[in-house]
JSON list of C-alpha atoms in Angstrom, two decimals:
[
{"chain": "A", "resi": 1, "resn": "GLN", "atom": "CA", "xyz": [35.00, -47.71, 116.20]},
{"chain": "A", "resi": 2, "resn": "VAL", "atom": "CA", "xyz": [36.21, -49.96, 113.38]},
{"chain": "A", "resi": 3, "resn": "GLN", "atom": "CA", "xyz": [32.99, -49.91, 110.26]},
{"chain": "A", "resi": 4, "resn": "LEU", "atom": "CA", "xyz": [33.58, -53.11, 108.44]},
{"chain": "A", "resi": 5, "resn": "VAL", "atom": "CA", "xyz": [31.61, -53.32, 104.92]},
{"chain": "A", "resi": 6, "resn": "GLU", "atom": "CA", "xyz": [30.67, -55.55, 102.78]},
{"chain": "A", "resi": 7, "resn": "SER", "atom": "CA", "xyz": [30.59, -56.20, 99.24]},
{"chain": "A", "resi": 8, "resn": "GLY", "atom": "CA", "xyz": [29.71, -58.73, 96.10]},
{"chain": "A", "resi": 9, "resn": "GLY", "atom": "CA", "xyz": [28.06, -61.22, 97.78]},
{"chain": "A", "resi": 10, "resn": "GLY", "atom": "CA", "xyz": [24.99, -62.54, 95.09]},
{"chain": "A", "resi": 11, "resn": "LEU", "atom": "CA", "xyz": [23.47, -65.19, 93.51]},
{"chain": "A", "resi": 12, "resn": "VAL", "atom": "CA", "xyz": [25.24, -67.55, 91.52]},
{"chain": "A", "resi": 13, "resn": "GLN", "atom": "CA", "xyz": [25.10, -70.91, 89.93]},
{"chain": "A", "resi": 14, "resn": "PRO", "atom": "CA", "xyz": [27.49, -74.13, 90.93]},
{"chain": "A", "resi": 15, "resn": "GLY", "atom": "CA", "xyz": [30.75, -73.95, 90.05]},
{"chain": "A", "resi": 16, "resn": "GLY", "atom": "CA", "xyz": [30.54, -69.80, 89.39]},
{"chain": "A", "resi": 17, "resn": "SER", "atom": "CA", "xyz": [33.01, -67.51, 91.25]},
{"chain": "A", "resi": 18, "resn": "LEU", "atom": "CA", "xyz": [31.80, -64.32, 92.75]},
{"chain": "A", "resi": 19, "resn": "ARG", "atom": "CA", "xyz": [34.44, -61.82, 94.18]},
{"chain": "A", "resi": 20, "resn": "LEU", "atom": "CA", "xyz": [34.26, -60.35, 97.83]},
{"chain": "A", "resi": 21, "resn": "SER", "atom": "CA", "xyz": [35.54, -57.13, 99.47]},
{"chain": "A", "resi": 22, "resn": "CYS", "atom": "CA", "xyz": [35.72, -55.68, 102.54]},
{"chain": "A", "resi": 23, "resn": "ALA", "atom": "CA", "xyz": [36.34, -52.36, 103.53]},
{"chain": "A", "resi": 24, "resn": "ALA", "atom": "CA", "xyz": [37.95, -51.21, 106.67]},
{"chain": "A", "resi": 25, "resn": "SER", "atom": "CA", "xyz": [38.22, -47.64, 108.12]},
{"chain": "A", "resi": 26, "resn": "THR", "atom": "CA", "xyz": [40.30, -48.32, 110.80]},
{"chain": "A", "resi": 27, "resn": "THR", "atom": "CA", "xyz": [44.27, -46.62, 109.91]},
{"chain": "A", "resi": 28, "resn": "PHE", "atom": "CA", "xyz": [45.83, -49.59, 111.81]},
{"chain": "A", "resi": 29, "resn": "PHE", "atom": "CA", "xyz": [44.29, -51.96, 108.36]},
{"chain": "A", "resi": 30, "resn": "SER", "atom": "CA", "xyz": [48.06, -53.01, 107.44]},
{"chain": "A", "resi": 31, "resn": "SER", "atom": "CA", "xyz": [49.20, -54.18, 110.61]},
{"chain": "A", "resi": 32, "resn": "ARG", "atom": "CA", "xyz": [46.56, -56.69, 111.08]},
{"chain": "A", "resi": 33, "resn": "THR", "atom": "CA", "xyz": [45.53, -60.06, 110.01]},
{"chain": "A", "resi": 34, "resn": "MET", "atom": "CA", "xyz": [42.56, -60.21, 108.35]},
{"chain": "A", "resi": 35, "resn": "GLY", "atom": "CA", "xyz": [40.05, -62.79, 107.50]},
{"chain": "A", "resi": 36, "resn": "TRP", "atom": "CA", "xyz": [36.82, -64.13, 105.82]},
{"chain": "A", "resi": 37, "resn": "TYR", "atom": "CA", "xyz": [33.79, -65.82, 107.86]},
{"chain": "A", "resi": 38, "resn": "ARG", "atom": "CA", "xyz": [30.75, -67.07, 107.37]},
{"chain": "A", "resi": 39, "resn": "GLN", "atom": "CA", "xyz": [27.31, -68.21, 108.79]},
{"chain": "A", "resi": 40, "resn": "ALA", "atom": "CA", "xyz": [25.26, -70.46, 106.97]},
{"chain": "A", "resi": 41, "resn": "PRO", "atom": "CA", "xyz": [21.43, -70.68, 108.38]},
{"chain": "A", "resi": 42, "resn": "GLY", "atom": "CA", "xyz": [20.22, -72.62, 111.13]},
{"chain": "A", "resi": 43, "resn": "LYS", "atom": "CA", "xyz": [24.77, -72.89, 111.95]},
{"chain": "A", "resi": 44, "resn": "PRO", "atom": "CA", "xyz": [27.76, -70.62, 113.74]},
{"chain": "A", "resi": 45, "resn": "ARG", "atom": "CA", "xyz": [29.64, -68.50, 111.86]},
{"chain": "A", "resi": 46, "resn": "GLU", "atom": "CA", "xyz": [32.64, -69.73, 110.89]},
{"chain": "A", "resi": 47, "resn": "TRP", "atom": "CA", "xyz": [36.51, -68.96, 110.11]},
{"chain": "A", "resi": 48, "resn": "VAL", "atom": "CA", "xyz": [37.12, -69.40, 105.91]},
{"chain": "A", "resi": 49, "resn": "ALA", "atom": "CA", "xyz": [39.74, -68.13, 105.36]},
{"chain": "A", "resi": 50, "resn": "SER", "atom": "CA", "xyz": [42.52, -65.48, 106.83]},
{"chain": "A", "resi": 51, "resn": "ILE", "atom": "CA", "xyz": [45.85, -63.38, 105.93]},
{"chain": "A", "resi": 52, "resn": "THR", "atom": "CA", "xyz": [48.70, -62.35, 107.66]},
{"chain": "A", "resi": 53, "resn": "ASN", "atom": "CA", "xyz": [50.17, -58.57, 107.92]},
{"chain": "A", "resi": 54, "resn": "GLY", "atom": "CA", "xyz": [52.75, -60.23, 105.58]},
{"chain": "A", "resi": 55, "resn": "GLY", "atom": "CA", "xyz": [50.59, -61.86, 103.22]},
{"chain": "A", "resi": 56, "resn": "ALA", "atom": "CA", "xyz": [50.58, -65.57, 104.39]},
{"chain": "A", "resi": 57, "resn": "THR", "atom": "CA", "xyz": [47.24, -67.05, 104.31]},
{"chain": "A", "resi": 58, "resn": "ASN", "atom": "CA", "xyz": [45.53, -69.75, 105.56]},
{"chain": "A", "resi": 59, "resn": "TYR", "atom": "CA", "xyz": [42.26, -71.55, 104.56]},
{"chain": "A", "resi": 60, "resn": "ALA", "atom": "CA", "xyz": [39.57, -74.22, 105.99]},
{"chain": "A", "resi": 61, "resn": "ASP", "atom": "CA", "xyz": [39.86, -77.06, 105.01]},
{"chain": "A", "resi": 62, "resn": "SER", "atom": "CA", "xyz": [36.32, -76.60, 103.22]},
{"chain": "A", "resi": 63, "resn": "VAL", "atom": "CA", "xyz": [37.63, -74.20, 100.86]},
{"chain": "A", "resi": 64, "resn": "LYS", "atom": "CA", "xyz": [41.25, -74.67, 99.71]},
{"chain": "A", "resi": 65, "resn": "GLY", "atom": "CA", "xyz": [42.41, -74.85, 96.43]},
{"chain": "A", "resi": 66, "resn": "ARG", "atom": "CA", "xyz": [38.89, -73.06, 95.70]},
{"chain": "A", "resi": 67, "resn": "PHE", "atom": "CA", "xyz": [39.34, -70.02, 97.72]},
{"chain": "A", "resi": 68, "resn": "THR", "atom": "CA", "xyz": [41.91, -67.33, 97.72]},
{"chain": "A", "resi": 69, "resn": "ILE", "atom": "CA", "xyz": [42.27, -64.94, 100.06]},
{"chain": "A", "resi": 70, "resn": "SER", "atom": "CA", "xyz": [44.24, -61.05, 99.10]},
{"chain": "A", "resi": 71, "resn": "ARG", "atom": "CA", "xyz": [44.28, -57.56, 100.84]},
{"chain": "A", "resi": 72, "resn": "ASP", "atom": "CA", "xyz": [45.07, -54.29, 99.49]},
{"chain": "A", "resi": 73, "resn": "ASN", "atom": "CA", "xyz": [46.66, -51.85, 102.27]},
{"chain": "A", "resi": 74, "resn": "ALA", "atom": "CA", "xyz": [45.69, -48.76, 100.46]},
{"chain": "A", "resi": 75, "resn": "LYS", "atom": "CA", "xyz": [42.66, -49.08, 100.15]},
{"chain": "A", "resi": 76, "resn": "ARG", "atom": "CA", "xyz": [42.25, -50.93, 103.09]},
{"chain": "A", "resi": 77, "resn": "THR", "atom": "CA", "xyz": [39.90, -54.06, 101.58]},
{"chain": "A", "resi": 78, "resn": "VAL", "atom": "CA", "xyz": [40.66, -57.40, 102.16]},
{"chain": "A", "resi": 79, "resn": "TYR", "atom": "CA", "xyz": [39.27, -60.03, 99.63]},
{"chain": "A", "resi": 80, "resn": "LEU", "atom": "CA", "xyz": [37.83, -63.22, 99.09]},
{"chain": "A", "resi": 81, "resn": "GLN", "atom": "CA", "xyz": [38.06, -64.28, 95.47]},
{"chain": "A", "resi": 82, "resn": "MET", "atom": "CA", "xyz": [35.72, -67.68, 95.39]},
{"chain": "A", "resi": 83, "resn": "ASN", "atom": "CA", "xyz": [35.67, -69.98, 92.62]},
{"chain": "A", "resi": 84, "resn": "SER", "atom": "CA", "xyz": [34.19, -73.68, 91.85]},
{"chain": "A", "resi": 85, "resn": "LEU", "atom": "CA", "xyz": [31.35, -72.51, 94.11]},
{"chain": "A", "resi": 86, "resn": "LYS", "atom": "CA", "xyz": [29.15, -75.33, 96.00]},
{"chain": "A", "resi": 87, "resn": "PRO", "atom": "CA", "xyz": [25.57, -75.13, 97.07]},
{"chain": "A", "resi": 88, "resn": "GLU", "atom": "CA", "xyz": [27.36, -76.36, 100.47]},
{"chain": "A", "resi": 89, "resn": "ASP", "atom": "CA", "xyz": [28.62, -72.42, 100.01]},
{"chain": "A", "resi": 90, "resn": "THR", "atom": "CA", "xyz": [25.64, -70.52, 101.02]},
{"chain": "A", "resi": 91, "resn": "ALA", "atom": "CA", "xyz": [26.03, -68.58, 103.80]},
{"chain": "A", "resi": 92, "resn": "VAL", "atom": "CA", "xyz": [25.94, -64.62, 104.89]},
{"chain": "A", "resi": 93, "resn": "TYR", "atom": "CA", "xyz": [29.74, -63.58, 104.65]},
{"chain": "A", "resi": 94, "resn": "TYR", "atom": "CA", "xyz": [31.92, -61.33, 107.29]},
{"chain": "A", "resi": 95, "resn": "CYS", "atom": "CA", "xyz": [35.07, -60.14, 106.91]},
{"chain": "A", "resi": 96, "resn": "ASN", "atom": "CA", "xyz": [36.71, -59.27, 111.10]},
{"chain": "A", "resi": 97, "resn": "ASN", "atom": "CA", "xyz": [40.41, -58.43, 112.55]},
{"chain": "A", "resi": 98, "resn": "VAL", "atom": "CA", "xyz": [41.81, -62.82, 113.32]},
{"chain": "A", "resi": 99, "resn": "ASN", "atom": "CA", "xyz": [43.40, -61.73, 116.62]},
{"chain": "A", "resi": 100, "resn": "ASN", "atom": "CA", "xyz": [40.74, -58.77, 118.36]},
{"chain": "A", "resi": 101, "resn": "ARG", "atom": "CA", "xyz": [37.96, -58.53, 116.96]},
{"chain": "A", "resi": 102, "resn": "TYR", "atom": "CA", "xyz": [35.88, -55.30, 115.79]},
{"chain": "A", "resi": 103, "resn": "ASN", "atom": "CA", "xyz": [31.96, -54.50, 115.99]},
{"chain": "A", "resi": 104, "resn": "TRP", "atom": "CA", "xyz": [30.81, -57.22, 112.92]},
{"chain": "A", "resi": 105, "resn": "GLY", "atom": "CA", "xyz": [29.44, -55.91, 109.48]},
{"chain": "A", "resi": 106, "resn": "GLN", "atom": "CA", "xyz": [26.07, -56.65, 107.48]},
{"chain": "A", "resi": 107, "resn": "GLY", "atom": "CA", "xyz": [27.78, -59.25, 105.51]},
{"chain": "A", "resi": 108, "resn": "THR", "atom": "CA", "xyz": [26.69, -59.77, 102.43]},
{"chain": "A", "resi": 109, "resn": "GLN", "atom": "CA", "xyz": [24.42, -62.98, 101.26]},
{"chain": "A", "resi": 110, "resn": "VAL", "atom": "CA", "xyz": [26.02, -65.20, 98.75]},
{"chain": "A", "resi": 111, "resn": "THR", "atom": "CA", "xyz": [23.56, -68.25, 97.27]},
{"chain": "A", "resi": 112, "resn": "VAL", "atom": "CA", "xyz": [25.15, -71.16, 95.30]},
{"chain": "A", "resi": 113, "resn": "SER", "atom": "CA", "xyz": [21.53, -72.25, 93.73]},
{"chain": "A", "resi": 114, "resn": "SER", "atom": "CA", "xyz": [20.90, -73.88, 90.39]}
]
């Protein structure tokens, strides 16, 4: 059973930055395409960004140019650097295997508010 542990969320003012981390327990981490997702109150979970095992990245239009996904295979960790945060980025953020979902972790809350 793969475990995903997200961290790094918090309360930040509009225009601020946060860096999220997600540690995965699988030994196959380096071969997996990993993604970040988010769920705002009352809305379905949505995809935010993904990174292939080769390092190719892709972003939702809503975060393109502001968020950067990266990975450290030695640490089995995927990151999401979030800059120029907006109130509409407020959500619980999750990571997961894009192509073959693991059980979701607990997520990390990001709140953007003045």
